[in-house]
Tab-separated table of C-alpha atoms in Angstrom:
chain	number	residue	atom	x	y	z
A	1	MET	CA	-108.443	35.680	141.125
A	2	PRO	CA	-108.226	36.074	144.919
A	3	THR	CA	-104.829	36.350	146.477
A	4	ALA	CA	-103.743	33.069	148.063
A	5	LEU	CA	-103.784	33.012	151.832
A	6	PRO	CA	-100.698	31.271	153.237
A	7	LEU	CA	-101.439	28.420	155.577
A	8	CYS	CA	-99.574	30.143	158.365
A	9	SER	CA	-101.543	33.392	158.114
A	10	ALA	CA	-103.427	34.528	161.182
A	11	GLY	CA	-104.957	37.665	162.593
A	12	MET	CA	-106.215	38.997	159.225
A	13	SER	CA	-109.865	39.571	160.042
A	14	GLY	CA	-112.114	41.849	158.029
A	15	PRO	CA	-113.152	42.310	154.389
A	16	HIS	CA	-109.639	42.070	152.951
A	17	ALA	CA	-109.097	38.707	154.650
A	18	LEU	CA	-112.436	37.430	153.310
A	19	HIS	CA	-111.291	38.205	149.770
A	20	SER	CA	-108.179	36.132	150.433
A	21	LEU	CA	-110.051	32.938	151.265
A	22	GLU	CA	-109.962	30.033	148.838
A	23	LEU	CA	-111.882	26.820	148.233
A	24	ARG	CA	-109.225	24.861	150.138
A	25	HIS	CA	-110.197	26.656	153.353
A	26	LEU	CA	-113.760	25.410	152.966
A	27	ARG	CA	-112.632	21.884	152.139
A	28	CYS	CA	-110.360	21.910	155.189
A	29	PHE	CA	-113.146	23.066	157.494
A	30	LEU	CA	-115.570	20.476	156.093
A	31	ALA	CA	-113.041	17.686	156.649
A	32	ILE	CA	-112.568	18.767	160.271
A	33	ALA	CA	-116.321	19.109	160.804
A	34	GLU	CA	-117.022	15.651	159.439
A	35	GLU	CA	-114.120	13.830	161.064
A	36	GLY	CA	-114.449	15.571	164.423
A	37	ASN	CA	-110.690	15.280	164.673
A	38	VAL	CA	-107.872	17.365	163.198
A	39	THR	CA	-105.520	14.395	162.839
A	40	ARG	CA	-108.025	12.366	160.813
A	41	ALA	CA	-108.910	15.441	158.752
A	42	ALA	CA	-105.227	15.964	157.973
A	43	ALA	CA	-104.849	12.337	156.866
A	44	ARG	CA	-107.891	12.654	154.644
A	45	LEU	CA	-106.609	15.855	153.050
A	46	ARG	CA	-103.031	14.518	152.829
A	47	LEU	CA	-101.723	17.476	154.806
A	48	THR	CA	-99.854	17.768	158.073
A	49	GLN	CA	-101.820	18.351	161.260
A	50	PRO	CA	-100.227	21.795	161.848
A	51	ALA	CA	-101.119	22.841	158.285
A	52	VAL	CA	-104.765	21.897	158.834
A	53	SER	CA	-104.845	23.737	162.168
A	54	ARG	CA	-103.368	26.855	160.572
A	55	THR	CA	-105.827	26.735	157.691
A	56	LEU	CA	-108.747	26.492	160.107
A	57	ALA	CA	-107.353	29.381	162.171
A	58	ALA	CA	-106.967	31.500	159.035
A	59	LEU	CA	-110.574	30.814	158.064
A	60	GLU	CA	-111.843	31.712	161.536
A	61	ASP	CA	-109.754	34.884	161.611
A	62	ALA	CA	-111.085	35.956	158.216
A	63	LEU	CA	-114.684	35.305	159.235
A	64	GLY	CA	-114.260	36.813	162.667
A	65	VAL	CA	-116.014	33.898	164.378
A	66	ARG	CA	-114.986	30.721	166.145
A	67	LEU	CA	-116.145	27.705	164.105
A	68	VAL	CA	-114.683	24.897	166.188
A	69	ASP	CA	-114.744	24.454	169.952
A	70	ARG	CA	-111.310	23.246	171.024
A	71	SER	CA	-112.013	23.371	174.766
A	72	THR	CA	-112.976	19.703	175.052
A	73	HIS	CA	-111.103	16.480	174.303
A	74	HIS	CA	-113.553	15.745	171.485
A	75	LEU	CA	-113.533	18.499	168.907
A	76	ALA	CA	-117.014	19.949	168.263
A	77	LEU	CA	-118.516	22.667	166.086
A	78	THR	CA	-119.796	25.866	167.639
A	79	PRO	CA	-123.323	27.018	166.709
A	80	GLU	CA	-121.687	29.292	164.131
A	81	GLY	CA	-119.676	26.351	162.852
A	82	ARG	CA	-122.775	24.207	162.403
A	83	ALA	CA	-124.475	26.969	160.435
A	84	PHE	CA	-121.350	27.545	158.335
A	85	GLN	CA	-121.007	23.823	157.566
A	86	GLU	CA	-124.214	23.848	155.554
A	87	SER	CA	-123.197	26.976	153.622
A	88	ALA	CA	-119.687	25.665	152.983
A	89	THR	CA	-121.053	22.355	151.694
A	90	ALA	CA	-123.300	24.213	149.257
A	91	ALA	CA	-120.420	26.442	148.134
A	92	VAL	CA	-118.116	23.508	147.366
A	93	ALA	CA	-120.911	21.763	145.466
A	94	ALA	CA	-121.687	24.937	143.497
A	95	PHE	CA	-118.027	25.213	142.500
A	96	GLU	CA	-118.059	21.673	141.111
A	97	ASP	CA	-121.319	22.343	139.260
A	98	ALA	CA	-119.930	25.557	137.762
A	99	LEU	CA	-117.024	23.595	136.295
A	100	ASP	CA	-119.448	21.025	134.894
A	101	SER	CA	-121.425	23.692	133.065
A	102	VAL	CA	-118.502	24.558	130.782
A	103	ARG	CA	-116.907	21.151	130.321
A	104	THR	CA	-117.184	19.953	126.734
A	105	VAL	CA	-117.056	16.313	127.817
A	106	ARG	CA	-119.503	15.065	130.425
A	107	ARG	CA	-117.512	14.212	133.485
A	108	PRO	CA	-117.948	10.833	135.193
A	109	LEU	CA	-120.632	10.324	137.796
A	110	ARG	CA	-118.662	9.781	141.000
A	111	VAL	CA	-120.352	7.380	143.423
A	112	GLY	CA	-118.819	7.180	146.892
A	113	HIS	CA	-119.046	4.449	149.491
A	114	ALA	CA	-117.202	3.798	152.733
A	115	TRP	CA	-117.463	0.016	152.552
A	116	SER	CA	-119.319	-2.724	150.649
A	117	ALA	CA	-120.881	-0.312	148.107
A	118	ALA	CA	-124.339	-1.696	147.261
A	119	GLY	CA	-123.519	-5.189	148.471
A	120	PRO	CA	-124.769	-7.915	146.098
A	121	TYR	CA	-126.354	-5.294	143.847
A	122	THR	CA	-123.047	-3.541	143.095
A	123	THR	CA	-122.032	-5.499	139.999
A	124	PRO	CA	-125.517	-5.521	138.410
A	125	LEU	CA	-125.764	-1.767	138.995
A	126	LEU	CA	-122.387	-1.055	137.392
A	127	ARG	CA	-123.045	-3.294	134.400
A	128	ARG	CA	-126.526	-1.982	133.749
A	129	TRP	CA	-125.336	1.618	134.046
A	130	ARG	CA	-122.705	1.003	131.386
A	131	GLU	CA	-125.369	-0.438	129.069
A	132	ARG	CA	-127.873	2.367	129.643
A	133	HIS	CA	-125.515	5.349	129.890
A	134	PRO	CA	-122.357	4.628	127.877
A	135	ASP	CA	-121.678	8.363	127.501
A	136	VAL	CA	-121.401	8.945	131.280
A	137	PRO	CA	-118.741	6.808	132.983
A	138	LEU	CA	-119.586	5.759	136.540
A	139	GLU	CA	-116.679	5.854	138.996
A	140	LEU	CA	-117.139	3.878	142.215
A	141	LEU	CA	-114.867	5.381	144.882
A	142	ARG	CA	-114.218	4.015	148.353
A	143	ILE	CA	-113.700	6.963	150.694
A	144	ASP	CA	-113.323	6.338	154.414
A	145	ASP	CA	-115.435	9.029	155.970
A	146	ARG	CA	-118.962	9.385	157.313
A	147	THR	CA	-120.536	10.497	154.021
A	148	ALA	CA	-118.045	8.784	151.679
A	149	GLY	CA	-116.774	12.133	150.401
A	150	LEU	CA	-120.175	13.631	149.637
A	151	THR	CA	-120.144	16.608	151.993
A	152	ARG	CA	-116.714	17.747	150.806
A	153	GLY	CA	-117.589	17.480	147.135
A	154	ALA	CA	-115.341	14.493	146.372
A	155	VAL	CA	-118.300	12.548	144.930
A	156	ASP	CA	-121.669	13.376	143.395
A	157	VAL	CA	-123.740	10.708	145.134
A	158	ALA	CA	-122.985	8.183	147.865
A	159	LEU	CA	-124.153	4.788	149.049
A	160	LEU	CA	-124.433	5.144	152.824
A	161	ARG	CA	-125.454	2.868	155.666
A	162	GLY	CA	-127.312	3.926	158.774
A	163	PRO	CA	-128.863	7.290	159.614
A	164	VAL	CA	-127.574	10.276	157.643
A	165	ASP	CA	-127.679	13.540	159.582
A	166	ALA	CA	-125.220	15.711	157.638
A	167	PRO	CA	-126.844	19.008	156.623
A	168	GLY	CA	-127.741	19.753	153.023
A	169	LEU	CA	-128.171	16.151	151.880
A	170	VAL	CA	-131.118	14.346	150.322
A	171	THR	CA	-131.474	10.593	150.893
A	172	GLU	CA	-133.552	7.830	149.391
A	173	LEU	CA	-133.888	4.353	150.912
A	174	LEU	CA	-132.791	1.498	148.661
A	175	TYR	CA	-133.000	-1.529	150.941
A	176	THR	CA	-132.084	-2.837	154.387
A	177	GLU	CA	-129.445	-5.299	155.484
A	178	SER	CA	-129.457	-7.716	158.395
A	179	ARG	CA	-126.613	-7.621	160.882
A	180	VAL	CA	-123.994	-10.286	161.420
A	181	ALA	CA	-121.241	-10.795	163.952
A	182	ALA	CA	-117.674	-11.032	162.668
A	183	VAL	CA	-115.544	-13.341	164.811
A	184	PRO	CA	-112.115	-14.996	164.498
A	185	SER	CA	-112.322	-18.215	162.513
A	186	ASP	CA	-110.900	-20.242	165.419
A	187	SER	CA	-113.167	-18.689	168.054
A	188	PRO	CA	-115.789	-20.899	169.755
A	189	LEU	CA	-118.330	-18.320	168.570
A	190	SER	CA	-117.583	-19.246	164.951
A	191	ALA	CA	-119.184	-22.673	165.444
A	192	ARG	CA	-122.514	-21.179	166.474
A	193	ALA	CA	-125.426	-21.133	163.999
A	194	GLU	CA	-126.463	-17.717	165.283
A	195	LEU	CA	-125.555	-15.231	167.991
A	196	ALA	CA	-127.202	-12.518	170.070
A	197	LEU	CA	-125.655	-9.194	170.979
A	198	ALA	CA	-125.228	-10.383	174.568
A	199	ASP	CA	-122.920	-13.162	173.320
A	200	LEU	CA	-120.454	-10.487	172.254
A	201	SER	CA	-120.617	-8.357	175.407
A	202	ALA	CA	-117.690	-9.989	177.170
A	203	HIS	CA	-115.438	-9.530	174.147
A	204	THR	CA	-113.476	-6.557	172.886
A	205	ILE	CA	-115.428	-4.827	170.109
A	206	ALA	CA	-113.704	-3.351	167.037
A	207	LEU	CA	-115.282	0.019	166.233
A	208	ASN	CA	-114.737	2.215	163.203
A	209	PRO	CA	-115.907	5.741	164.162
A	210	VAL	CA	-114.771	7.143	160.818
A	211	SER	CA	-117.111	5.248	158.510
A	212	GLY	CA	-118.529	2.295	160.443
A	213	SER	CA	-122.157	1.669	161.361
A	214	THR	CA	-121.672	0.131	164.817
A	215	ALA	CA	-121.537	1.957	168.136
A	216	LEU	CA	-121.850	0.769	171.716
A	217	ASP	CA	-125.422	2.042	171.941
A	218	LEU	CA	-126.380	-0.887	169.690
A	219	TRP	CA	-126.321	-2.950	172.901
A	220	PRO	CA	-128.839	-2.528	175.731
A	221	PRO	CA	-127.226	-0.739	178.702
A	222	ALA	CA	-127.158	-3.920	180.789
A	223	ASP	CA	-125.242	-5.863	178.128
A	224	ARG	CA	-123.008	-3.088	176.798
A	225	PRO	CA	-119.379	-4.175	176.158
A	226	THR	CA	-116.716	-2.448	178.217
A	227	ALA	CA	-113.673	-3.077	176.007
A	228	THR	CA	-113.179	-1.608	172.527
A	229	ILE	CA	-110.434	-0.956	170.022
A	230	ILE	CA	-110.698	1.822	167.442
A	231	VAL	CA	-109.851	1.247	163.781
A	232	ALA	CA	-109.865	3.658	160.842
A	233	ASN	CA	-111.125	1.506	157.971
A	234	THR	CA	-112.523	-1.869	156.940
A	235	ASP	CA	-109.112	-3.421	156.289
A	236	ASP	CA	-107.907	-2.609	159.809
A	237	TRP	CA	-111.222	-3.835	161.214
A	238	LEU	CA	-110.809	-7.209	159.502
A	239	ALA	CA	-107.181	-7.498	160.605
A	240	ALA	CA	-108.095	-6.859	164.239
A	241	ILE	CA	-110.750	-9.587	164.180
A	242	ALA	CA	-108.655	-12.121	162.274
A	243	GLY	CA	-105.822	-11.480	164.728
A	244	ASP	CA	-108.098	-12.407	167.656
A	245	ARG	CA	-107.886	-8.891	169.102
A	246	ALA	CA	-111.619	-8.239	168.847
A	247	VAL	CA	-114.984	-9.183	167.397
A	248	GLY	CA	-117.208	-6.946	165.314
A	249	VAL	CA	-120.696	-6.275	164.037
A	250	THR	CA	-121.458	-5.548	160.405
A	251	THR	CA	-124.130	-6.320	157.798
A	252	THR	CA	-124.816	-9.115	155.346
A	253	ALA	CA	-123.074	-7.155	152.581
A	254	THR	CA	-119.648	-7.571	154.172
A	255	PRO	CA	-119.177	-11.351	153.793
A	256	GLY	CA	-119.595	-11.132	150.030
A	257	MET	CA	-117.627	-7.923	149.522
A	258	HIS	CA	-114.897	-8.527	152.139
A	259	PRO	CA	-114.281	-12.264	152.664
A	260	HIS	CA	-111.317	-12.998	154.908
A	261	PRO	CA	-109.712	-16.372	155.707
A	262	GLY	CA	-109.453	-15.483	159.388
A	263	VAL	CA	-113.002	-14.183	159.878
A	264	VAL	CA	-116.352	-15.987	160.154
A	265	TYR	CA	-119.645	-14.102	159.861
A	266	VAL	CA	-122.489	-15.376	162.069
A	267	PRO	CA	-126.094	-14.067	161.926
A	268	LEU	CA	-127.209	-11.837	164.815
A	269	THR	CA	-130.761	-12.507	165.943
A	270	ASP	CA	-131.558	-9.338	167.901
A	271	ALA	CA	-129.757	-6.499	166.126
A	272	PRO	CA	-131.885	-4.093	164.054
A	273	ASP	CA	-131.559	-4.050	160.291
A	274	LEU	CA	-129.466	-1.278	158.768
A	275	PRO	CA	-130.858	0.958	156.009
A	276	VAL	CA	-128.816	1.476	152.839
A	277	VAL	CA	-129.534	4.793	151.155
A	278	LEU	CA	-128.443	6.805	148.162
A	279	ALA	CA	-127.544	10.343	149.209
A	280	TRP	CA	-126.799	13.479	147.205
A	281	ARG	CA	-126.515	17.175	147.844
A	282	ASP	CA	-129.639	19.298	147.953
A	283	GLY	CA	-129.466	21.891	145.181
A	284	PRO	CA	-127.399	21.828	141.960
A	285	ARG	CA	-126.072	18.371	141.224
A	286	HIS	CA	-124.606	16.178	138.506
A	287	PRO	CA	-127.325	15.766	135.851
A	288	ALA	CA	-127.048	11.969	135.972
A	289	VAL	CA	-127.814	11.587	139.692
A	290	ARG	CA	-131.531	11.035	139.129
A	291	ASP	CA	-130.749	8.427	136.442
A	292	LEU	CA	-128.660	6.525	138.977
A	293	VAL	CA	-131.406	6.626	141.585
A	294	THR	CA	-133.926	5.304	139.063
A	295	LEU	CA	-131.610	2.516	137.925
A	296	ALA	CA	-130.760	1.523	141.508
A	297	HIS	CA	-134.439	0.993	142.259
A	298	GLU	CA	-134.687	-1.214	139.165
A	299	VAL	CA	-131.714	-3.339	140.234
A	300	VAL	CA	-132.754	-3.758	143.874
A	301	PRO	CA	-135.733	-6.159	144.280
A	302	PRO	CA	-138.922	-4.620	145.724
A	303	ASP	CA	-138.783	-6.892	148.789
A	304	ALA	CA	-135.162	-6.053	149.637
A	305	THR	CA	-136.214	-4.066	152.691
A	306	ARG	CA	-136.983	-7.345	154.445
A	307	PRO	CA	-134.308	-9.015	156.611
A	308	THR	CA	-131.916	-10.894	154.325
A	309	GLY	CA	-129.418	-12.394	156.778
A	310	PRO	CA	-127.753	-15.722	156.061
A	311	THR	CA	-129.262	-18.819	157.611
A	312	LYS	CA	-125.884	-20.207	158.615
A	313	PRO	CA	-122.457	-18.782	159.415
A	314	THR	CA	-120.467	-17.488	156.459
A	315	ARG	CA	-117.088	-19.145	156.645
A	316	PRO	CA	-113.900	-18.451	154.697
A	317	ARG	CA	-113.317	-20.672	151.694
A	318	GLY	CA	-110.551	-23.198	151.579
């Protein structure tokens, strides 16, 4: 077993330092790379910010290269860091697969999602999986990061929305979802049958850069909102809208999965549909991943890539 490298170690470059590295150093780097922020990475790993910074420094010292550019306000990977991200992702996945090869009991298939899972197809998928594969439990895990825990090995496969550009992942389109505006229930916008993106431009927009699918470039430059608030997860996003601090944009899956008495969902007429994909790591993987992909295509109707937005606002019950 390699000797543990204390979190506060630094300046130990060379072969001996490489032998001292552990899986936690890779997981720490991957969290930083995906979050683009040490504070968010620390929260995700349940560590302090200084501990994460020291772990990253120890990894860089051992490798003898700078992986993260700290010279700008927004943390970014160096070219070496981008190359190492792909290798580190594969290494973490290989570790998980090595454990699987000697387990006497098949471990659960862990399916990650950041929000809304597979929308209206979630329950049918879970129930049918239990009928077809009773020997392999399926665990649906909500993980608030860009790949729902996939790149750091927390899950085996993930339901993701929007483009997926993380290295080392394979994706398969399941269906598309129409976009809706989320507005306070007492807002004049909530009485509208439909909205356009321009109707939201004068309002503060709630954005979730951690796991959300909306960014300001959704709007044409001439109609781009100038005021935003940043939230870290779906619960905070809903609270900001219900509290009349902002409005938001989401997909048709959210009204069913996240109803809120203070939020009304109104169809957007000019926002592009959002793809929903299953993603998994390229290379060794949980043996049941392909079974899940096959079953998901059975559950999702063939015409589900067509716009499926509601024809009228989705209002809270009661």
